[in-house]
mmCIF file of C-alpha atoms in Angstrom:
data_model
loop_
_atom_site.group_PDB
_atom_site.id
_atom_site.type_symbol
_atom_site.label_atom_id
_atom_site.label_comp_id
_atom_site.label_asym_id
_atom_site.label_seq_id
_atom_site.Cartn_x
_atom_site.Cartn_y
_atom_site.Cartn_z
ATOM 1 C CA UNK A 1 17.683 18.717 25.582
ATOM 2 C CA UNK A 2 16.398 15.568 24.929
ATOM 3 C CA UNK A 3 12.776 16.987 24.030
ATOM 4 C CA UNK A 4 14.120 18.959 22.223
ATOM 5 C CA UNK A 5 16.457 16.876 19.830
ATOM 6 C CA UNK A 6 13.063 14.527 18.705
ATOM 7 C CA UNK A 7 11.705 17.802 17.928
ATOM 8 C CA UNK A 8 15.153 18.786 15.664
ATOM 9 C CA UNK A 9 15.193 15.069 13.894
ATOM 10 C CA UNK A 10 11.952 15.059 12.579
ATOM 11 C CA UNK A 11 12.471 18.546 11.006
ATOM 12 C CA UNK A 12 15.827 17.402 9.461
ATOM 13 C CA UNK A 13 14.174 14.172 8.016
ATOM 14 C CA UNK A 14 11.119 16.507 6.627
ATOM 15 C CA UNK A 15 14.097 18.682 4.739
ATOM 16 C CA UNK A 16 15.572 15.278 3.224
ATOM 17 C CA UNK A 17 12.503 14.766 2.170
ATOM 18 C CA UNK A 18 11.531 17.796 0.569
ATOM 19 C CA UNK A 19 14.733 17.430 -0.949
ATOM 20 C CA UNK A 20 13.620 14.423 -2.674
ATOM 21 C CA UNK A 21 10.578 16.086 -3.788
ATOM 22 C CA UNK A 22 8.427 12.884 -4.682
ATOM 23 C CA UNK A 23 4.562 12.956 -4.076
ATOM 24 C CA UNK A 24 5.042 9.934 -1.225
ATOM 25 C CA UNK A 25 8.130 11.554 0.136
ATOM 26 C CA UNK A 26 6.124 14.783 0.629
ATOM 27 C CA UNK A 27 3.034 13.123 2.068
ATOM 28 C CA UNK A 28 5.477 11.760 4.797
ATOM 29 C CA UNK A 29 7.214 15.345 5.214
ATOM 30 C CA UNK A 30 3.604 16.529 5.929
ATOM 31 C CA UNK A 31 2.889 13.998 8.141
ATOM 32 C CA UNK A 32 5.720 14.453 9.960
ATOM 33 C CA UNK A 33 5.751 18.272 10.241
ATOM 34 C CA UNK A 34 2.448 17.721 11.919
ATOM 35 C CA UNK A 35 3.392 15.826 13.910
ATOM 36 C CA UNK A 36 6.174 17.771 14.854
ATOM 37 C CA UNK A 37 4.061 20.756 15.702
ATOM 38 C CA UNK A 38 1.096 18.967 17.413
ATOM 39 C CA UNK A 39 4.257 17.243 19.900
ATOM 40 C CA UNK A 40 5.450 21.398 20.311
ATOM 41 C CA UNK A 41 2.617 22.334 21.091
ATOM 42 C CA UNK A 42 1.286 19.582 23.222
ATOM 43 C CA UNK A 43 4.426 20.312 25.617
ATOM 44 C CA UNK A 44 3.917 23.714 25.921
ATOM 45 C CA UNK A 45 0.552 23.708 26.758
ATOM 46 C CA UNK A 46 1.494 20.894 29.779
ATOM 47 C CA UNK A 47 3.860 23.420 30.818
ATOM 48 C CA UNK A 48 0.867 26.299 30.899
ATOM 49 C CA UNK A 49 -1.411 23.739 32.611
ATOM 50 C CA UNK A 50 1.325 23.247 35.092
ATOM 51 C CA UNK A 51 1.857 27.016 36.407
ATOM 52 C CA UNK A 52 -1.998 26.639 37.113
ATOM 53 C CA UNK A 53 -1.922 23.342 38.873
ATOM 54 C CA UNK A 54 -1.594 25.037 42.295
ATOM 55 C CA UNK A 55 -4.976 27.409 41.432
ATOM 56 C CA UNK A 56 -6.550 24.371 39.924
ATOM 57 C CA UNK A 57 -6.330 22.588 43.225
ATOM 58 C CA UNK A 58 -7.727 25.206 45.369
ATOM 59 C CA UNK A 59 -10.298 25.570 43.217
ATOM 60 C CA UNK A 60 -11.592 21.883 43.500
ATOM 61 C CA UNK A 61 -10.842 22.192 47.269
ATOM 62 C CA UNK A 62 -13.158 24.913 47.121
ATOM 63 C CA UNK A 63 -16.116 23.090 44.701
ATOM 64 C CA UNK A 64 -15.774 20.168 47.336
ATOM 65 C CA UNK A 65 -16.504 22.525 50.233
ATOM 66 C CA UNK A 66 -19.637 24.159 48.195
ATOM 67 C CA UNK A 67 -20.569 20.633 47.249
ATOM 68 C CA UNK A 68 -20.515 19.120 51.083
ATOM 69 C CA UNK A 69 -22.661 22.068 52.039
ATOM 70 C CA UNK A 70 -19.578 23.819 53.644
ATOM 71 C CA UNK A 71 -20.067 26.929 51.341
ATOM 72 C CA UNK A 72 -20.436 30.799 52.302
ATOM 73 C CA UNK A 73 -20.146 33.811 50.308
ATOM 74 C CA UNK A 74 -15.799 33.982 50.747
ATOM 75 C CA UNK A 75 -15.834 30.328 49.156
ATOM 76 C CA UNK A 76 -18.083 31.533 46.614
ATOM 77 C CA UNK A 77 -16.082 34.696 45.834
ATOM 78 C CA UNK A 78 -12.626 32.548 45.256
ATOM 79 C CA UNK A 79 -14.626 29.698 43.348
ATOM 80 C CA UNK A 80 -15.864 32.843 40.995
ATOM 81 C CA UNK A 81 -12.477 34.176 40.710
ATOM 82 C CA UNK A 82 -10.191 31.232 40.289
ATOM 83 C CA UNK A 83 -12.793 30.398 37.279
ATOM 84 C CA UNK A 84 -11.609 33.201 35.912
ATOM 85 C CA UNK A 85 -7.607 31.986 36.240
ATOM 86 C CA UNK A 86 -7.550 28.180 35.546
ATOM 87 C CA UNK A 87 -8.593 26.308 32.480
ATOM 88 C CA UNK A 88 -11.575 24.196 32.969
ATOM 89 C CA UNK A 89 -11.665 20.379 33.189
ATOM 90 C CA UNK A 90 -13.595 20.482 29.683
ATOM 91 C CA UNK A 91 -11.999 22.900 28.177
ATOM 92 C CA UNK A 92 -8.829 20.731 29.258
ATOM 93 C CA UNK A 93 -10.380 17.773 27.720
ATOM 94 C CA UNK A 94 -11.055 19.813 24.336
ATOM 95 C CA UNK A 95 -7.450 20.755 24.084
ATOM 96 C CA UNK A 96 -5.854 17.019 24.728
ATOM 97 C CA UNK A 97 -8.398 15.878 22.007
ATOM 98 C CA UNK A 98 -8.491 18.899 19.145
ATOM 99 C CA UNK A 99 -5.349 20.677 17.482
ATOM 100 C CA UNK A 100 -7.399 23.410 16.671
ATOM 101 C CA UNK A 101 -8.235 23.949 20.460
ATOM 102 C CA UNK A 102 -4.165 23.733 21.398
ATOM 103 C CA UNK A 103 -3.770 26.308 18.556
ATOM 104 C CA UNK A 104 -6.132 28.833 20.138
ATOM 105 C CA UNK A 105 -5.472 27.937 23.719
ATOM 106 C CA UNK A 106 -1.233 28.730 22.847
ATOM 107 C CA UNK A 107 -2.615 32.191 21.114
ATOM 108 C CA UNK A 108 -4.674 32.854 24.148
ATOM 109 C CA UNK A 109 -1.473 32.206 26.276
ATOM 110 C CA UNK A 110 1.030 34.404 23.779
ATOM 111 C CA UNK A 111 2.769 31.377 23.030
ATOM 112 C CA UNK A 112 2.541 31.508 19.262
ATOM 113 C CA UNK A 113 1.089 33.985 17.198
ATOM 114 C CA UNK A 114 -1.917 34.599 16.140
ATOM 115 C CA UNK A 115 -0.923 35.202 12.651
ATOM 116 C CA UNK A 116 -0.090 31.389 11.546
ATOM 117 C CA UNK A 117 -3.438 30.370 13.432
ATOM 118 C CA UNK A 118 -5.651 30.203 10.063
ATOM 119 C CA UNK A 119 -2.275 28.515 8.245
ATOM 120 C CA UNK A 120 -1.850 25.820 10.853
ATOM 121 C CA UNK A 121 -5.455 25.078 11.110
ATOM 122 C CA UNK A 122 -5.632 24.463 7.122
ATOM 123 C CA UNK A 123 -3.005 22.518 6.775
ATOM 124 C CA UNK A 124 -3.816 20.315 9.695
ATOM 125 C CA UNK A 125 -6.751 19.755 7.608
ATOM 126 C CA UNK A 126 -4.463 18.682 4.611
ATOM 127 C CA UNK A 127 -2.628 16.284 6.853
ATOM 128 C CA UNK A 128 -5.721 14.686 8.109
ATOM 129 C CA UNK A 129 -6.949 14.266 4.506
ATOM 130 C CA UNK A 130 -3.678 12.877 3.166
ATOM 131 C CA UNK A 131 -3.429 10.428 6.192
ATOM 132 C CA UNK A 132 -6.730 8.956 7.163
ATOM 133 C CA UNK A 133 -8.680 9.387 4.044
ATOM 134 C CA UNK A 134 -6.045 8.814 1.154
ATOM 135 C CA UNK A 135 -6.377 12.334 -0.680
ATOM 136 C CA UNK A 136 -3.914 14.044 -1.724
ATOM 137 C CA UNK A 137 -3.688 17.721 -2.895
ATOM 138 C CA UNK A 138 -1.204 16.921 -5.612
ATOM 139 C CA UNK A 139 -1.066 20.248 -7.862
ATOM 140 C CA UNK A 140 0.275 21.838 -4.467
ATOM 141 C CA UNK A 141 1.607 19.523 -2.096
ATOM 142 C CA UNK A 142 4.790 20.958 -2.219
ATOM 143 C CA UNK A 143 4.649 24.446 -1.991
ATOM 144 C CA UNK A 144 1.917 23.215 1.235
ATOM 145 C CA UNK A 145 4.590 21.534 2.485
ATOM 146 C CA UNK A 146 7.033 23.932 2.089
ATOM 147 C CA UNK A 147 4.585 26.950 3.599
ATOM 148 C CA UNK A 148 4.320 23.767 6.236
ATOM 149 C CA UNK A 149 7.768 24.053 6.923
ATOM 150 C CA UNK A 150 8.193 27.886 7.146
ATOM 151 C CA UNK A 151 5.520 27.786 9.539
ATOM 152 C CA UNK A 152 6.899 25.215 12.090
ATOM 153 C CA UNK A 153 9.951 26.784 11.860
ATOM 154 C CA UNK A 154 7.698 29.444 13.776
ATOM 155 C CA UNK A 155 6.303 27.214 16.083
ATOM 156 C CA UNK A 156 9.747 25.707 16.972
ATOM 157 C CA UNK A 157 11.082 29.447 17.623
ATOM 158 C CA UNK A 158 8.748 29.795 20.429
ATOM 159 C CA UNK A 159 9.629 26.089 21.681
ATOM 160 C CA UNK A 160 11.399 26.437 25.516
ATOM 161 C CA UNK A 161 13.492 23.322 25.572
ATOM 162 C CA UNK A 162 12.831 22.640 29.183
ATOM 163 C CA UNK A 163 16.872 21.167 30.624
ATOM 164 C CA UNK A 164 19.424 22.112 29.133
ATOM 165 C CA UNK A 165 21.939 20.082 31.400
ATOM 166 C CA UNK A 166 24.634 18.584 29.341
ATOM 167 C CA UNK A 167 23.757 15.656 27.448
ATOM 168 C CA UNK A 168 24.674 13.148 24.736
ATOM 169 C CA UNK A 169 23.008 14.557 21.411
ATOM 170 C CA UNK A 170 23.033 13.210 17.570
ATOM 171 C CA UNK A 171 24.197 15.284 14.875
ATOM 172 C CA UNK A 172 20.910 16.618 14.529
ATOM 173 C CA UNK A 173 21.300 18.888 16.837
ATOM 174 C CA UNK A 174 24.849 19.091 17.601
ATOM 175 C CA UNK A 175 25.679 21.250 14.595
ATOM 176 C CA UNK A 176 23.043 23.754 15.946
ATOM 177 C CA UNK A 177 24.949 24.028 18.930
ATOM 178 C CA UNK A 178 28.324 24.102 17.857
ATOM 179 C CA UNK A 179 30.118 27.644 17.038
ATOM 180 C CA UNK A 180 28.048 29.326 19.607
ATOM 181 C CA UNK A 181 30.287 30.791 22.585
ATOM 182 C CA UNK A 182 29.265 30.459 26.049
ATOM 183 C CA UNK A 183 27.316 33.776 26.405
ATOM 184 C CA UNK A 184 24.708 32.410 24.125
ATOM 185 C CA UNK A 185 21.349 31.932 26.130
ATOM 186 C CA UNK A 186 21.021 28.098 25.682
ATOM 187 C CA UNK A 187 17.199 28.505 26.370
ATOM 188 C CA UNK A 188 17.542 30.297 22.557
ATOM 189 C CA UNK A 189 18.719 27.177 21.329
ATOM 190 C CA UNK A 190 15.142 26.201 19.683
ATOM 191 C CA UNK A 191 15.142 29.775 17.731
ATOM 192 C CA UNK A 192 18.561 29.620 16.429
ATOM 193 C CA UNK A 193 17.551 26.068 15.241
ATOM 194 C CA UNK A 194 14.628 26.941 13.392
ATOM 195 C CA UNK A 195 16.135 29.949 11.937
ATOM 196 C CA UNK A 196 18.789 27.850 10.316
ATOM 197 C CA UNK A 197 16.535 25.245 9.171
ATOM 198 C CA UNK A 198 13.892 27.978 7.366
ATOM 199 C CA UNK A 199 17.070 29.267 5.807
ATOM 200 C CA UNK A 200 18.634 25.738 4.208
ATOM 201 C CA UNK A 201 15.186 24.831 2.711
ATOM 202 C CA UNK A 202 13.888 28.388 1.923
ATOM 203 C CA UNK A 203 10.101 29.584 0.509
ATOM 204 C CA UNK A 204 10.315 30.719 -2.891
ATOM 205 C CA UNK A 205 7.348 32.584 -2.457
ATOM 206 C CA UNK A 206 7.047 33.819 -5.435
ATOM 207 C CA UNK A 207 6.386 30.314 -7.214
ATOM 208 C CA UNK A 208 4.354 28.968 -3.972
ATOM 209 C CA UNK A 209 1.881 31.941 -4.871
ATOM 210 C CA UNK A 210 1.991 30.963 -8.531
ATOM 211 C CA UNK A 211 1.117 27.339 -7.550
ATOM 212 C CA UNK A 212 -1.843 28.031 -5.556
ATOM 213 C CA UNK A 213 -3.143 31.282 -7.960
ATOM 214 C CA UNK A 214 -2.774 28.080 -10.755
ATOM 215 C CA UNK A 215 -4.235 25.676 -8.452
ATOM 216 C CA UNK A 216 -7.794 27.653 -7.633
ATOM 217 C CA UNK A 217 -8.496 28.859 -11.026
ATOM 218 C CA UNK A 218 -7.780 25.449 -12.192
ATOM 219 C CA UNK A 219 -10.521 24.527 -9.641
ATOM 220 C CA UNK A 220 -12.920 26.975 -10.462
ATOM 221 C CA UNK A 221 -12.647 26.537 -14.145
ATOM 222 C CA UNK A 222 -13.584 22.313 -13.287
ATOM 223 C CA UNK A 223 -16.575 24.056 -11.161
ATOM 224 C CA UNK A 224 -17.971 26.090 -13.478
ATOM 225 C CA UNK A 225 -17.047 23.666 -16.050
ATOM 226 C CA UNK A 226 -19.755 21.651 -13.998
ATOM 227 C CA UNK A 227 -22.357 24.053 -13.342
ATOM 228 C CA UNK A 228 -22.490 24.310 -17.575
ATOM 229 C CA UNK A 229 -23.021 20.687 -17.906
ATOM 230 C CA UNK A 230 -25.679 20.782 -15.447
ATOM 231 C CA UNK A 231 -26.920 23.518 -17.287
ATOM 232 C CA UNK A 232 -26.903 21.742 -20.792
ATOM 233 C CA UNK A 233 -29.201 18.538 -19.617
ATOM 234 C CA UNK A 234 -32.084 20.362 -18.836
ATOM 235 C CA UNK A 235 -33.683 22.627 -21.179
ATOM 236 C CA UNK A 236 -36.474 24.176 -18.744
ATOM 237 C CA UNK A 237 -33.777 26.486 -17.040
ATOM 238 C CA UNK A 238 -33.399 30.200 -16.342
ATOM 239 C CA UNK A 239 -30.099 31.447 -15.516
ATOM 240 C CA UNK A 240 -28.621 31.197 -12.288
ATOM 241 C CA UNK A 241 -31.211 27.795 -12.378
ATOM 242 C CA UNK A 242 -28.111 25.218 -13.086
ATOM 243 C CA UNK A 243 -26.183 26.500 -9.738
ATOM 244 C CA UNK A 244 -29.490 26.275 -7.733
ATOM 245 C CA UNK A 245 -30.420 23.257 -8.879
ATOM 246 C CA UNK A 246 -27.106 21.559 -7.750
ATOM 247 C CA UNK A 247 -27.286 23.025 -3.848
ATOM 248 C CA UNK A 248 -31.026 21.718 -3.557
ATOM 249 C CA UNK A 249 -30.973 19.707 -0.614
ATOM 250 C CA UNK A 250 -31.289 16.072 -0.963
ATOM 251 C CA UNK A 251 -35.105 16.078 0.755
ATOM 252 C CA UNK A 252 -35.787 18.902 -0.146
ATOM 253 C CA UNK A 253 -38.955 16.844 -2.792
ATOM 254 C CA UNK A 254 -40.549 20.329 -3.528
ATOM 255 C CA UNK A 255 -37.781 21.840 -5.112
ATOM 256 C CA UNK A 256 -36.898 19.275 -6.854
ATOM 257 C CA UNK A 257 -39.787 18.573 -9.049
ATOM 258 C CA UNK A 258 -41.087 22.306 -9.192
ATOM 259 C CA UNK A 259 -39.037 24.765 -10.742
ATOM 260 C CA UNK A 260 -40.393 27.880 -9.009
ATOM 261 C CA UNK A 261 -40.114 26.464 -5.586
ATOM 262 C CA UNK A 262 -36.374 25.948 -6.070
ATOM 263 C CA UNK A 263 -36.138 29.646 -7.539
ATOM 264 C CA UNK A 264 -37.957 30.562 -4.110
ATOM 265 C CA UNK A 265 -35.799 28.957 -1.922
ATOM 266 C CA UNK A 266 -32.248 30.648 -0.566
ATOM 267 C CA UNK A 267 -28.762 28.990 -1.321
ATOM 268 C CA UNK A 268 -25.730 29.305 0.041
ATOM 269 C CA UNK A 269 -23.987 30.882 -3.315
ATOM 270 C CA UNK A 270 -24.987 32.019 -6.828
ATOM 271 C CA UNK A 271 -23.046 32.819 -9.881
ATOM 272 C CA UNK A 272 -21.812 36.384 -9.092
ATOM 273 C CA UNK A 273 -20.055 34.096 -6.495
ATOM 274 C CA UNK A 274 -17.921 32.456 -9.447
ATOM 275 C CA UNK A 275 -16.376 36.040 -10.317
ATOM 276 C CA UNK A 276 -16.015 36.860 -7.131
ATOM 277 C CA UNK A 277 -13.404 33.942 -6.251
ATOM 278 C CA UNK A 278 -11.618 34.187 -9.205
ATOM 279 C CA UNK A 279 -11.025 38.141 -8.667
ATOM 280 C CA UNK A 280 -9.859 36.803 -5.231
ATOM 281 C CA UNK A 281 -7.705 34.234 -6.833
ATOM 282 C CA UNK A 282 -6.495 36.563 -8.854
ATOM 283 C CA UNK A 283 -5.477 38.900 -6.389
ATOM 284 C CA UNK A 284 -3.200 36.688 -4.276
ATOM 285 C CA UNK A 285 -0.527 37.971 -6.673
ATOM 286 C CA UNK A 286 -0.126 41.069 -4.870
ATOM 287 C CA UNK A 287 -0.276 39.401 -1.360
ATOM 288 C CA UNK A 288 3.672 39.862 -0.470
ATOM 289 C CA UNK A 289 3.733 38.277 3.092
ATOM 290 C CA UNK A 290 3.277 34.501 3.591
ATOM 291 C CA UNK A 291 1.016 34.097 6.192
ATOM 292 C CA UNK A 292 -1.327 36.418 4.710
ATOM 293 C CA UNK A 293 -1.372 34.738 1.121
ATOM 294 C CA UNK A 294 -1.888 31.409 2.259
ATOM 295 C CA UNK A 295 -5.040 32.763 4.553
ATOM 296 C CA UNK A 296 -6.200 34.164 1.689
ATOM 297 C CA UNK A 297 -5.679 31.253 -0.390
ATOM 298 C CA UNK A 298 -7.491 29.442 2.621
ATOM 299 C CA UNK A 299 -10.399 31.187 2.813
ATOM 300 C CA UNK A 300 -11.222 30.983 -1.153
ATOM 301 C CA UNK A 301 -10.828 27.374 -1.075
ATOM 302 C CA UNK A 302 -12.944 26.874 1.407
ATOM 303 C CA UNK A 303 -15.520 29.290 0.228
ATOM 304 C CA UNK A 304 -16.241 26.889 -2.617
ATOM 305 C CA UNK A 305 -15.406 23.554 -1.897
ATOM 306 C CA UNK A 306 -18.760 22.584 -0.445
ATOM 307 C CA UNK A 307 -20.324 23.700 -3.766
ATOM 308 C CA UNK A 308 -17.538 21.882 -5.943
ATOM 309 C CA UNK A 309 -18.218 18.546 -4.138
ATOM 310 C CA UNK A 310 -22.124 19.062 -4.739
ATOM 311 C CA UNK A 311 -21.562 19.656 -8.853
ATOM 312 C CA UNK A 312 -19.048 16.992 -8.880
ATOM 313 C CA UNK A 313 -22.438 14.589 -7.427
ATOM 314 C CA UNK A 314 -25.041 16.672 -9.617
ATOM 315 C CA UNK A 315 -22.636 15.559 -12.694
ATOM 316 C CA UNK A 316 -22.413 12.027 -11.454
ATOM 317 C CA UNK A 317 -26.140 11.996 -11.274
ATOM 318 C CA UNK A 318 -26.837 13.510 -14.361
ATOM 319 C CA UNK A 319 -23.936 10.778 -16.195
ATOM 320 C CA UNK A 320 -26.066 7.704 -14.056
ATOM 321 C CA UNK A 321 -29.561 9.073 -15.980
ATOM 322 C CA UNK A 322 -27.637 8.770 -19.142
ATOM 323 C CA UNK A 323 -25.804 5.651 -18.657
ATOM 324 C CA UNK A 324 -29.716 4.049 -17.470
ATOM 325 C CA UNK A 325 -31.087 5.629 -20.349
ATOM 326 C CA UNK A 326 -28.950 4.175 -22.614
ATOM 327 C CA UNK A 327 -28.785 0.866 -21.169
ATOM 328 C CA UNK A 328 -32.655 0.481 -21.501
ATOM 329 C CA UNK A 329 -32.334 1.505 -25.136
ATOM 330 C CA UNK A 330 -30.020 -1.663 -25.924
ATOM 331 C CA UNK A 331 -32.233 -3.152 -23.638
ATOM 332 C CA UNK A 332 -29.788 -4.265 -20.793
#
């Protein structure tokens, strides 16, 4: 129960701050909803690696015996088949090191579903930007952190709480246990929990897909904003030049000084790409069920962020030329 009630205070300090609704408050809700999650999930995979601990040791028994040249074809046979039943000492390794590996591991296992797999993943990703490299999503950090929330709540349904011996507990997670009668399954404890908490902080979903329709056309309109700028400082350009000119890779000397060797080389994306993700972004106003829009949502952002960061450099570039030019005409 103790597990359990960590798990329940860091969800009732996200909802305070969510509450608040202040940029640094919700960077440290996000933090600590991942955190929350990664500690959920990280205790339900021990308990998966556990059930195969017995397996996992006759399987090493069995490598030791092929290794000291005490092999035949039985050993053989069980080292093939317990393979095929235990996770592997890498694969192990991978998991204890990557939260994408725990995700798919758990989906593998049935222990969450594989619908909140692409959510989790991406906002993992937001977490990891917000806390090690300072950036911060701010047109939609809340309604992140609020799809964040809804989708914890998810995890911590599936959550199995281990003892559930009688034990001092905060407030936390004394109110979720009060008013229940003693035919309640106290193993559903962790689902009754997260049901409540979804409920008190709610998803307006409705204005979260509002937010991030806003938030990718706003992107895209910056994007193409750059790929006209590009566009306007040369004057030797054919269209659908401007957008190839920005993915040329950095060596790549060729296409860089000769026009027709960049128009024969194959990129990543080309205008009709532009319409394309803002049809999609569009279209997320139809998308009625959560985990589905923010996939969606997901999956267009992603589509065109590696060509946003090279026109943001492109238009750097292009400003450095101009600022050099100029200073040699002052004659700095």
């Amino acid at each position: 129960m103790k597990q359990l009630e960590l798990v329940i205070v860091q969800f009732e300090e996200v909802k305070r701050l969510i509450e608040v609704g202040r940029v640094p408050q919700l960077r440290l809700a996000f933090i600590l909803l991942d955190s929350a999650v990664e500690l959920i999930m990280h205790r339900q995979i021990q308990e998966a690696l556990a059930l195969e601990h017995w397996d996992f040791q006759r399987l090493e028994n069995y490598r030791r015996a092929e290794a000291d040249g005490r092999g035949n074809d039985s050993i053989r046979a069980e080292i093939k088949d317990l393979e095929s039943q235990v996770t592997s000492n890498r694969r192990r390794g991978k998991i204890d090191r990557s939260f994408p590996d725990k995700i798919d591991f758990l989906v593998e296992k049935g222990s969450i579903p594989n619908e909140i797999t692409p959510v989790l993943k991406r906002l993992h990703e937001y977490r990891n930007e917000t806390y090690h490299r300072d950036h911060h999503r701010l047109e939609v950090i809340r309604p992140a952190v609020l799809i964040y929330f809804d989708t914890a709540c998810g995890v911590l349904s599936t959550y199995s709480p281990g003892s559930v011996a009688d034990e001092d507990t905060g407030p936390e997670l004394e109110r979720f246990i009060k008013g229940f009668s003693g035919y309640d399954d106290p193993f559903d404890l962790p689902e009754r929990a997260a049901n409540k908490l979804r409920e008190e902080v709610g998803l307006d979903l409705e204005g979260v897909r509002d937010a991030l329709t806003k938030y990718l056309l706003g992107r895209l309109d910056e994007l193409e904003d750059n790929i006209r700028y590009v566009e306007g400082f040369f004057t030797d350009l054919l269209p659908g030049d401007a957008i190839r000119i920005i993915q040329v890779a950095e060596g790549d000397i060729e296409a860089i000084f000769n026009r027709d060797v960049m128009r024969s080389r194959t990129y990543p994306h080309e205008e009709s790409d532009l319409v394309t993700w803002r049809e999609r972004a569009a279209a997320l106003s139809g998308i009625t069920e959560k985990h589905a829009l923010f996939t969606e949502f997901a999956a267009i952002e992603m589509s065109f962020e590696e060509l946003e960061k090279q026109s943001i450099a492109a238009v750097e570039q292009i400003d450095d030329q101009i600022q050099m030019q100029l200073d040699a005409h002052r004659g700095k």
